Amino acid sequence: DSRSAPRTRSRQSGRKYRARGMSSDERIACESPESWSRCSPEEGCAASASPRAEQAPELSHLPFDVAARVLATLPPHTRARCASVCRSWRNMIRELPPEQLWRELDFVRGADETFKVNKENVTAAVGAARGKMKVLKVPGEAGISRSTLVSLVRDNRESLKELHAFCSADGERGYWTPKQVHAAMSAAGPRFRRLAVDVKSRGVCLALIQQLACPVVRVRRLDVRAAQLGAVEKVRLFEAIARMRSKAAALVRSGSALSLTDTAKQFGAEGGHKGLGGGQEGEEDTLRRLVLASCGLDGDDAAALADAVAAGDGGDPGDTPRGPATALGRLRPGGKGVDDERGVDDECRAPPLDLDLGDNPSLGCEGARSIAALVAEGSIGTLSLENCGVGEPGATAIAEALASPGCVLRSLNIGRNFVGAAGASAIAAGLARGARARAALGLHATLTELKLGNNAIGCEGMGALASAAAHSGAFAVLERLDVPMNGIGPDGAAAMARSILVSGVGGDDDEEPHSPSAVRGAPVLRELFMHGNPLGAVGAAAIADACASAGPVDGARPSLEVLSLSATRLGVSGASALATAMIVPGGPLSRVCHLDLSANDIGESGAGFRRRMTPAADDGDGDARKPDNRLVGAPPSDLLHPTDASPATVAETSSLIALTSSLASAPSLRHLDLGYNNLGDAGAGAIASAFPLGLGASVAELDLQRNSIGDEGAAALARALEECIESVMVRSLDLRSNAIGDAGMEALRAHVAAGTARLNFMPARWTVPGPATPDEAVADVAVTV
């Protein structure tokens, strides 16, 4: 009975105080709040100095409303842990009023690896609220369906005021469609005031625009693709974007259900009321990412969008040239920019917007100029203008924005715009100027990702980027560089290796070693994509020489982890040179864990020798010559000296053995892609011979697709996996689209069943020498994934 609970609690507290040796008067003095208020400051100090007063009162001895306020600040799973501490705490949590304890269920805050949010946990916590829940926050990583959330809204429609259900951090799960948003709004009750979600829509409908215009719906990520927008729809959409970007509006509308944390933020140490809901809530509700890909936007639409973003950020629409002054007002401590003169406080400015306008070819250079103004003033955090017809003039406008000290761009993607060498040079010069301007203010560069694929920048453009990295801190925090399909040759590869891969500290003698102006190269570069460039063996050798000759920098460590050199015409000699550079201790390539060497003609130049044939007794079928099965599990010496191979072929095969041996010695290699190289059975045997040398113990994923590997090569790989089963680390061996027949399938059967090998069964006529028969031509093909 709830009426006997206070009496039981009093008995328990009495036994506890008697165990401490306290009299009844002392116990009453400790438990009575009136006695606390009557104590003078001197008496309070004396009491706090006594040993008994040093022991803080337990949570179960606090008044119900105070205990509920304390527990309400904890995440739901932490409250559940508190209930499992002891019986008294569990009874107290059960007896506390649900309207105080369970008014807000925030599963986003305080989540860790020990607690996984799922449908069962959320449903149980909502049931414990007993219809008194006002705020529900669910992370997108929980994987809870939108229909389940709509049902929870419907079941708590009389009390629920807010629902926060954003997508996951990687953007893979948790998006809402306009139909699901409509269902949630229809299920909500009259007290519902905020629906904070991320919306993805293929096309724009009238319902979506109406939802975005509704003050109840707050969208942090809006992803719209393949939409045919009319003039009226564009106007209304841009108006909704301006409203969603307004942080001041978000602060005003976030006062639907104030938690204790929000109350503390409103009346904090700074003393003033920051607005209903607190700064964190308002920042959370502002539009952070906008995708308008394949929407048929042109230059005028880009200008209208820029005005909408500027208006949402607190500026005047159409007044875009204000960028540098506004940015300097943000950067200088205590400085006043243009926004400060207009009465726009930085606290009311929305965070930088992640903008993706890809696949809008009509945007052109005029649209790039409009967006560049937002980049210069610091309103854009990431920008994607892939396949937007930017060209050299648009690249020049973006370069001017990058030179602004207020630019806070973290990611730039202008791939497939054919900016040419001149556009790449302009981008490099803008990055260098911006880095120097920010260094003068004591700030590092902000660009962490640069994508310039399919732009025909050539060696000249790559050289300009390398020069910017060598003479400024433009790439000081760059983590990813994409320059595929750009016609970069050996000279560009050598310049890139000397100035970008080989990072260091430079600058004047009077500069501090770790100051922003002293950083050179790309010291934190993690991913480099150069596939599709005609580097050749000469370019690979230049990269290897620069990496091998570079000494370790004091206080620095290699950072490159992903290297993609697919379809770069390396050949076996170029691939061997890179593999040798990977085993140099402390070298720039020593930490590469993902290496892509696919489609590099390694097999045609390094493993293209004829199969060893030995005489065999005629068994009556007319075939007196059969392949020698000694290749299965053969040592390297057997591969290096085939009886009918030419000296040139033996030398090339020696290079293949050297390549696999170097790859086996690479300390960090975990994923190796050698697909589309026509390795054949000899190449598979060379790879199998490297397993005892450490290749199988280091590489977890090995891709050997489309390499013309037959039964002999498959058996060699299977034998290597079995012999090194104790030390082997390979979890995935991809042998799809190879010429593996019945014998190879049988050899790999156990590994396929274990999920280690992936392959498909090819017709027998592709694996057995001799003309194909009609029966073989109609053989079935079974694919196993």
mmCIF file of C-alpha atoms in Angstrom, residues 13-271:
data_model
loop_
_atom_site.group_PDB
_atom_site.id
_atom_site.type_symbol
_atom_site.label_atom_id
_atom_site.label_comp_id
_atom_site.label_asym_id
_atom_site.label_seq_id
_atom_site.Cartn_x
_atom_site.Cartn_y
_atom_site.Cartn_z
ATOM 1 C CA SER A 13 15.848 5.499 8.452
ATOM 2 C CA GLY A 14 15.396 5.144 12.237
ATOM 3 C CA ARG A 15 17.323 1.874 12.303
ATOM 4 C CA LYS A 16 20.063 3.437 10.209
ATOM 5 C CA TYR A 17 20.454 6.455 12.481
ATOM 6 C CA ARG A 18 20.455 4.275 15.622
ATOM 7 C CA ALA A 19 23.199 2.200 14.050
ATOM 8 C CA ARG A 20 25.247 5.378 13.708
ATOM 9 C CA GLY A 21 24.772 6.145 17.385
ATOM 10 C CA MET A 22 22.568 9.208 16.840
ATOM 11 C CA SER A 23 19.850 10.155 19.250
ATOM 12 C CA SER A 24 16.299 10.886 18.207
ATOM 13 C CA ASP A 25 16.834 14.645 18.620
ATOM 14 C CA GLU A 26 19.870 14.574 16.369
ATOM 15 C CA ARG A 27 17.958 12.547 13.816
ATOM 16 C CA ILE A 28 15.079 15.037 13.815
ATOM 17 C CA ALA A 29 17.566 17.890 13.462
ATOM 18 C CA CYS A 30 19.131 16.215 10.435
ATOM 19 C CA GLU A 31 15.837 15.378 8.751
ATOM 20 C CA SER A 32 13.938 18.595 9.407
ATOM 21 C CA PRO A 33 14.338 21.192 6.627
ATOM 22 C CA GLU A 34 13.005 23.853 9.034
ATOM 23 C CA SER A 35 15.988 23.265 11.310
ATOM 24 C CA TRP A 36 18.316 23.806 8.357
ATOM 25 C CA SER A 37 16.739 27.182 7.569
ATOM 26 C CA ARG A 38 16.914 28.276 11.260
ATOM 27 C CA CYS A 39 20.638 27.537 11.566
ATOM 28 C CA SER A 40 22.936 30.523 11.514
ATOM 29 C CA PRO A 41 25.933 30.564 9.160
ATOM 30 C CA GLU A 42 28.277 29.939 12.088
ATOM 31 C CA GLU A 43 26.231 26.962 13.262
ATOM 32 C CA GLY A 44 26.084 25.624 9.735
ATOM 33 C CA CYS A 45 29.873 25.808 9.416
ATOM 34 C CA ALA A 46 30.303 24.076 12.769
ATOM 35 C CA ALA A 47 27.856 21.345 11.779
ATOM 36 C CA SER A 48 29.590 20.778 8.484
ATOM 37 C CA ALA A 49 32.896 20.378 10.328
ATOM 38 C CA SER A 50 31.553 17.537 12.489
ATOM 39 C CA PRO A 51 32.135 13.937 11.277
ATOM 40 C CA ARG A 52 28.407 13.156 11.259
ATOM 41 C CA ALA A 53 27.565 16.141 9.048
ATOM 42 C CA GLU A 54 30.146 15.124 6.443
ATOM 43 C CA GLN A 55 27.950 12.161 5.500
ATOM 44 C CA ALA A 56 25.569 13.376 2.772
ATOM 45 C CA PRO A 57 21.913 12.337 3.064
ATOM 46 C CA GLU A 58 20.887 9.467 0.838
ATOM 47 C CA LEU A 59 18.633 9.943 -2.165
ATOM 48 C CA SER A 60 15.823 7.991 -0.526
ATOM 49 C CA HIS A 61 15.678 10.534 2.330
ATOM 50 C CA LEU A 62 15.054 13.509 0.067
ATOM 51 C CA PRO A 63 11.543 14.831 -0.451
ATOM 52 C CA PHE A 64 9.680 13.299 -3.339
ATOM 53 C CA ASP A 65 9.772 16.374 -5.560
ATOM 54 C CA VAL A 66 13.515 16.921 -5.000
ATOM 55 C CA ALA A 67 14.336 13.248 -5.655
ATOM 56 C CA ALA A 68 12.206 13.312 -8.808
ATOM 57 C CA ARG A 69 14.029 16.415 -10.062
ATOM 58 C CA VAL A 70 17.398 14.780 -9.451
ATOM 59 C CA LEU A 71 16.455 11.551 -11.210
ATOM 60 C CA ALA A 72 14.741 13.377 -14.081
ATOM 61 C CA THR A 73 18.094 14.827 -15.150
ATOM 62 C CA LEU A 74 19.440 11.312 -15.800
ATOM 63 C CA PRO A 75 18.986 9.357 -19.058
ATOM 64 C CA PRO A 76 16.326 6.605 -18.935
ATOM 65 C CA HIS A 77 18.809 3.721 -18.832
ATOM 66 C CA THR A 78 20.660 5.386 -15.922
ATOM 67 C CA ARG A 79 17.392 5.624 -14.010
ATOM 68 C CA ALA A 80 16.909 1.903 -14.583
ATOM 69 C CA ARG A 81 20.354 1.260 -13.143
ATOM 70 C CA CYS A 82 19.495 3.363 -10.116
ATOM 71 C CA ALA A 83 16.446 1.184 -9.558
ATOM 72 C CA SER A 84 18.692 -1.873 -9.377
ATOM 73 C CA VAL A 85 20.981 -0.430 -6.662
ATOM 74 C CA CYS A 86 18.878 -1.504 -3.706
ATOM 75 C CA ARG A 87 15.305 -2.208 -2.678
ATOM 76 C CA SER A 88 14.742 1.202 -1.115
ATOM 77 C CA TRP A 89 15.787 3.002 -4.300
ATOM 78 C CA ARG A 90 13.603 0.726 -6.409
ATOM 79 C CA ASN A 91 10.576 1.357 -4.197
ATOM 80 C CA MET A 92 11.282 5.085 -4.222
ATOM 81 C CA ILE A 93 11.460 5.211 -8.039
ATOM 82 C CA ARG A 94 8.187 3.283 -8.248
ATOM 83 C CA GLU A 95 6.479 5.704 -5.865
ATOM 84 C CA LEU A 96 7.713 8.924 -7.454
ATOM 85 C CA PRO A 97 5.097 10.786 -9.502
ATOM 86 C CA PRO A 98 5.494 9.822 -13.194
ATOM 87 C CA GLU A 99 4.710 13.384 -14.329
ATOM 88 C CA GLN A 100 7.958 14.472 -12.648
ATOM 89 C CA LEU A 101 10.199 11.446 -13.217
ATOM 90 C CA TRP A 102 9.146 10.341 -16.697
ATOM 91 C CA ARG A 103 8.150 13.631 -18.255
ATOM 92 C CA GLU A 104 11.187 13.515 -20.588
ATOM 93 C CA LEU A 105 12.709 10.369 -22.116
ATOM 94 C CA ASP A 106 15.989 11.278 -23.768
ATOM 95 C CA PHE A 107 17.616 8.155 -25.231
ATOM 96 C CA VAL A 108 20.086 10.244 -27.230
ATOM 97 C CA ARG A 109 21.934 11.750 -24.271
ATOM 98 C CA GLY A 110 24.242 9.508 -22.277
ATOM 99 C CA ALA A 111 24.089 6.477 -24.567
ATOM 100 C CA ASP A 112 27.160 4.248 -24.413
ATOM 101 C CA GLU A 113 28.325 0.803 -25.485
ATOM 102 C CA THR A 114 26.874 -0.856 -22.395
ATOM 103 C CA PHE A 115 23.333 0.186 -23.283
ATOM 104 C CA LYS A 116 21.758 -0.435 -26.682
ATOM 105 C CA VAL A 117 18.601 1.485 -27.466
ATOM 106 C CA ASN A 118 16.010 -0.696 -29.163
ATOM 107 C CA LYS A 119 12.270 -0.945 -29.559
ATOM 108 C CA GLU A 120 11.775 -2.964 -26.370
ATOM 109 C CA ASN A 121 13.658 -0.466 -24.165
ATOM 110 C CA VAL A 122 11.824 2.534 -25.553
ATOM 111 C CA THR A 123 8.427 0.844 -25.282
ATOM 112 C CA ALA A 124 9.103 -0.220 -21.682
ATOM 113 C CA ALA A 125 10.148 3.303 -20.669
ATOM 114 C CA VAL A 126 7.107 4.829 -22.337
ATOM 115 C CA GLY A 127 4.894 2.325 -20.499
ATOM 116 C CA ALA A 128 6.500 3.308 -17.184
ATOM 117 C CA ALA A 129 5.532 6.925 -17.853
ATOM 118 C CA ARG A 130 1.854 5.898 -17.612
ATOM 119 C CA GLY A 131 0.616 8.548 -19.993
ATOM 120 C CA LYS A 132 2.612 11.397 -18.413
ATOM 121 C CA MET A 133 5.420 11.604 -20.973
ATOM 122 C CA LYS A 134 5.896 14.989 -22.615
ATOM 123 C CA VAL A 135 9.197 14.684 -24.509
ATOM 124 C CA LEU A 136 10.592 11.668 -26.379
ATOM 125 C CA LYS A 137 14.037 11.658 -28.029
ATOM 126 C CA VAL A 138 15.158 8.581 -29.965
ATOM 127 C CA PRO A 139 18.473 8.201 -31.853
ATOM 128 C CA GLY A 140 18.490 7.064 -35.440
ATOM 129 C CA GLU A 141 21.044 4.350 -34.652
ATOM 130 C CA ALA A 142 18.399 2.507 -32.613
ATOM 131 C CA GLY A 143 16.729 1.263 -35.785
ATOM 132 C CA ILE A 144 13.203 1.890 -34.501
ATOM 133 C CA SER A 145 10.741 2.065 -37.352
ATOM 134 C CA ARG A 146 8.776 5.218 -38.001
ATOM 135 C CA SER A 147 5.516 3.285 -37.710
ATOM 136 C CA THR A 148 6.450 2.345 -34.129
ATOM 137 C CA LEU A 149 7.151 5.984 -33.284
ATOM 138 C CA VAL A 150 3.846 7.030 -34.824
ATOM 139 C CA SER A 151 2.084 4.452 -32.637
ATOM 140 C CA LEU A 152 3.814 5.864 -29.539
ATOM 141 C CA VAL A 153 2.667 9.339 -30.520
ATOM 142 C CA ARG A 154 -0.889 8.072 -30.922
ATOM 143 C CA ASP A 155 -0.860 6.246 -27.571
ATOM 144 C CA ASN A 156 0.411 9.357 -25.738
ATOM 145 C CA ARG A 157 -1.398 12.004 -27.740
ATOM 146 C CA GLU A 158 -2.940 13.605 -24.636
ATOM 147 C CA SER A 159 0.411 14.356 -22.970
ATOM 148 C CA LEU A 160 3.144 14.230 -25.612
ATOM 149 C CA LYS A 161 4.448 17.604 -26.715
ATOM 150 C CA GLU A 162 7.712 16.798 -28.516
ATOM 151 C CA LEU A 163 9.200 13.999 -30.594
ATOM 152 C CA HIS A 164 12.857 14.094 -31.634
ATOM 153 C CA ALA A 165 13.779 11.305 -34.059
ATOM 154 C CA PHE A 166 16.725 12.343 -36.208
ATOM 155 C CA CYS A 167 18.569 9.952 -38.485
ATOM 156 C CA SER A 168 21.839 8.240 -37.612
ATOM 157 C CA ALA A 169 25.158 10.062 -37.741
ATOM 158 C CA ASP A 170 26.169 8.354 -40.977
ATOM 159 C CA GLY A 171 22.827 9.220 -42.598
ATOM 160 C CA GLU A 172 22.005 5.603 -43.417
ATOM 161 C CA ARG A 173 18.983 5.054 -41.148
ATOM 162 C CA GLY A 174 16.251 7.114 -39.583
ATOM 163 C CA TYR A 175 15.038 9.371 -42.400
ATOM 164 C CA TRP A 176 11.340 10.199 -42.594
ATOM 165 C CA THR A 177 9.263 10.468 -45.740
ATOM 166 C CA PRO A 178 6.554 13.131 -46.197
ATOM 167 C CA LYS A 179 3.937 10.415 -45.795
ATOM 168 C CA GLN A 180 5.361 9.356 -42.426
ATOM 169 C CA VAL A 181 5.551 12.975 -41.253
ATOM 170 C CA HIS A 182 1.887 13.386 -42.163
ATOM 171 C CA ALA A 183 1.009 10.239 -40.200
ATOM 172 C CA ALA A 184 2.823 11.520 -37.103
ATOM 173 C CA MET A 185 1.134 14.916 -37.291
ATOM 174 C CA SER A 186 -2.254 13.243 -37.691
ATOM 175 C CA ALA A 187 -1.635 11.016 -34.647
ATOM 176 C CA ALA A 188 -0.495 13.885 -32.417
ATOM 177 C CA GLY A 189 -2.780 15.557 -29.924
ATOM 178 C CA PRO A 190 -3.652 19.218 -29.429
ATOM 179 C CA ARG A 191 -0.707 19.831 -27.061
ATOM 180 C CA PHE A 192 1.882 18.626 -29.566
ATOM 181 C CA ARG A 193 4.241 21.457 -30.515
ATOM 182 C CA ARG A 194 7.382 20.057 -32.086
ATOM 183 C CA LEU A 195 8.301 17.239 -34.454
ATOM 184 C CA ALA A 196 12.079 17.266 -34.995
ATOM 185 C CA VAL A 197 12.994 14.808 -37.770
ATOM 186 C CA ASP A 198 15.160 14.388 -40.871
ATOM 187 C CA VAL A 199 13.255 14.192 -44.153
ATOM 188 C CA LYS A 200 14.212 12.476 -47.397
ATOM 189 C CA SER A 201 12.052 12.706 -50.480
ATOM 190 C CA ARG A 202 12.464 11.693 -54.088
ATOM 191 C CA GLY A 203 10.702 14.576 -55.728
ATOM 192 C CA VAL A 204 8.864 17.476 -54.157
ATOM 193 C CA CYS A 205 5.147 17.314 -53.517
ATOM 194 C CA LEU A 206 2.776 19.917 -52.179
ATOM 195 C CA ALA A 207 2.475 18.020 -48.891
ATOM 196 C CA LEU A 208 6.234 18.275 -48.277
ATOM 197 C CA ILE A 209 6.277 22.036 -48.833
ATOM 198 C CA GLN A 210 3.309 22.461 -46.499
ATOM 199 C CA GLN A 211 5.049 20.381 -43.843
ATOM 200 C CA LEU A 212 8.242 22.419 -44.127
ATOM 201 C CA ALA A 213 6.224 25.625 -43.759
ATOM 202 C CA CYS A 214 4.520 24.333 -40.601
ATOM 203 C CA PRO A 215 6.122 25.824 -37.451
ATOM 204 C CA VAL A 216 5.658 22.513 -35.594
ATOM 205 C CA VAL A 217 7.889 20.534 -37.962
ATOM 206 C CA ARG A 218 11.611 21.110 -37.427
ATOM 207 C CA VAL A 219 13.951 19.518 -39.957
ATOM 208 C CA ARG A 220 17.685 19.211 -39.408
ATOM 209 C CA ARG A 221 18.469 17.321 -42.628
ATOM 210 C CA LEU A 222 16.471 17.767 -45.817
ATOM 211 C CA ASP A 223 17.338 15.460 -48.704
ATOM 212 C CA VAL A 224 15.426 16.082 -51.939
ATOM 213 C CA ARG A 225 16.486 14.397 -55.172
ATOM 214 C CA ALA A 226 15.140 14.145 -58.721
ATOM 215 C CA ALA A 227 12.505 16.857 -58.249
ATOM 216 C CA GLN A 228 10.939 18.878 -61.033
ATOM 217 C CA LEU A 229 10.265 22.183 -59.302
ATOM 218 C CA GLY A 230 8.031 24.865 -60.695
ATOM 219 C CA ALA A 231 8.502 28.577 -60.104
ATOM 220 C CA VAL A 232 5.924 28.731 -57.283
ATOM 221 C CA GLU A 233 7.275 25.586 -55.640
ATOM 222 C CA LYS A 234 10.805 27.003 -55.667
ATOM 223 C CA VAL A 235 9.667 30.223 -53.984
ATOM 224 C CA ARG A 236 7.800 28.379 -51.245
ATOM 225 C CA LEU A 237 10.624 25.888 -50.763
ATOM 226 C CA PHE A 238 13.227 28.638 -50.371
ATOM 227 C CA GLU A 239 10.965 30.459 -47.896
ATOM 228 C CA ALA A 240 10.735 27.282 -45.837
ATOM 229 C CA ILE A 241 14.529 26.908 -45.973
ATOM 230 C CA ALA A 242 14.963 30.448 -44.651
ATOM 231 C CA ARG A 243 12.598 29.680 -41.774
ATOM 232 C CA MET A 244 14.354 26.387 -40.947
ATOM 233 C CA ARG A 245 17.747 28.116 -40.963
ATOM 234 C CA SER A 246 16.596 30.766 -38.495
ATOM 235 C CA LYS A 247 18.053 29.925 -35.100
ATOM 236 C CA ALA A 248 16.076 32.677 -33.377
ATOM 237 C CA ALA A 249 12.833 31.133 -34.605
ATOM 238 C CA ALA A 250 13.970 27.751 -33.370
ATOM 239 C CA LEU A 251 14.678 29.167 -29.924
ATOM 240 C CA VAL A 252 11.232 30.733 -29.704
ATOM 241 C CA ARG A 253 9.435 27.600 -30.828
ATOM 242 C CA SER A 254 11.364 25.253 -28.544
ATOM 243 C CA GLY A 255 9.461 26.181 -25.391
ATOM 244 C CA SER A 256 6.952 23.379 -25.600
ATOM 245 C CA ALA A 257 8.350 21.192 -22.813
ATOM 246 C CA LEU A 258 11.157 22.551 -20.682
ATOM 247 C CA SER A 259 13.383 20.005 -18.964
ATOM 248 C CA LEU A 260 15.525 20.728 -15.940
ATOM 249 C CA THR A 261 18.562 21.049 -18.172
ATOM 250 C CA ASP A 262 16.793 23.656 -20.318
ATOM 251 C CA THR A 263 15.720 25.561 -17.199
ATOM 252 C CA ALA A 264 19.290 25.658 -15.959
ATOM 253 C CA LYS A 265 20.415 26.997 -19.324
ATOM 254 C CA GLN A 266 17.790 29.742 -19.287
ATOM 255 C CA PHE A 267 18.672 30.990 -15.799
ATOM 256 C CA GLY A 268 22.363 30.110 -15.698
ATOM 257 C CA ALA A 269 25.448 31.808 -14.438
ATOM 258 C CA GLU A 270 25.319 34.359 -17.238
ATOM 259 C CA GLY A 271 22.094 35.617 -15.739
#
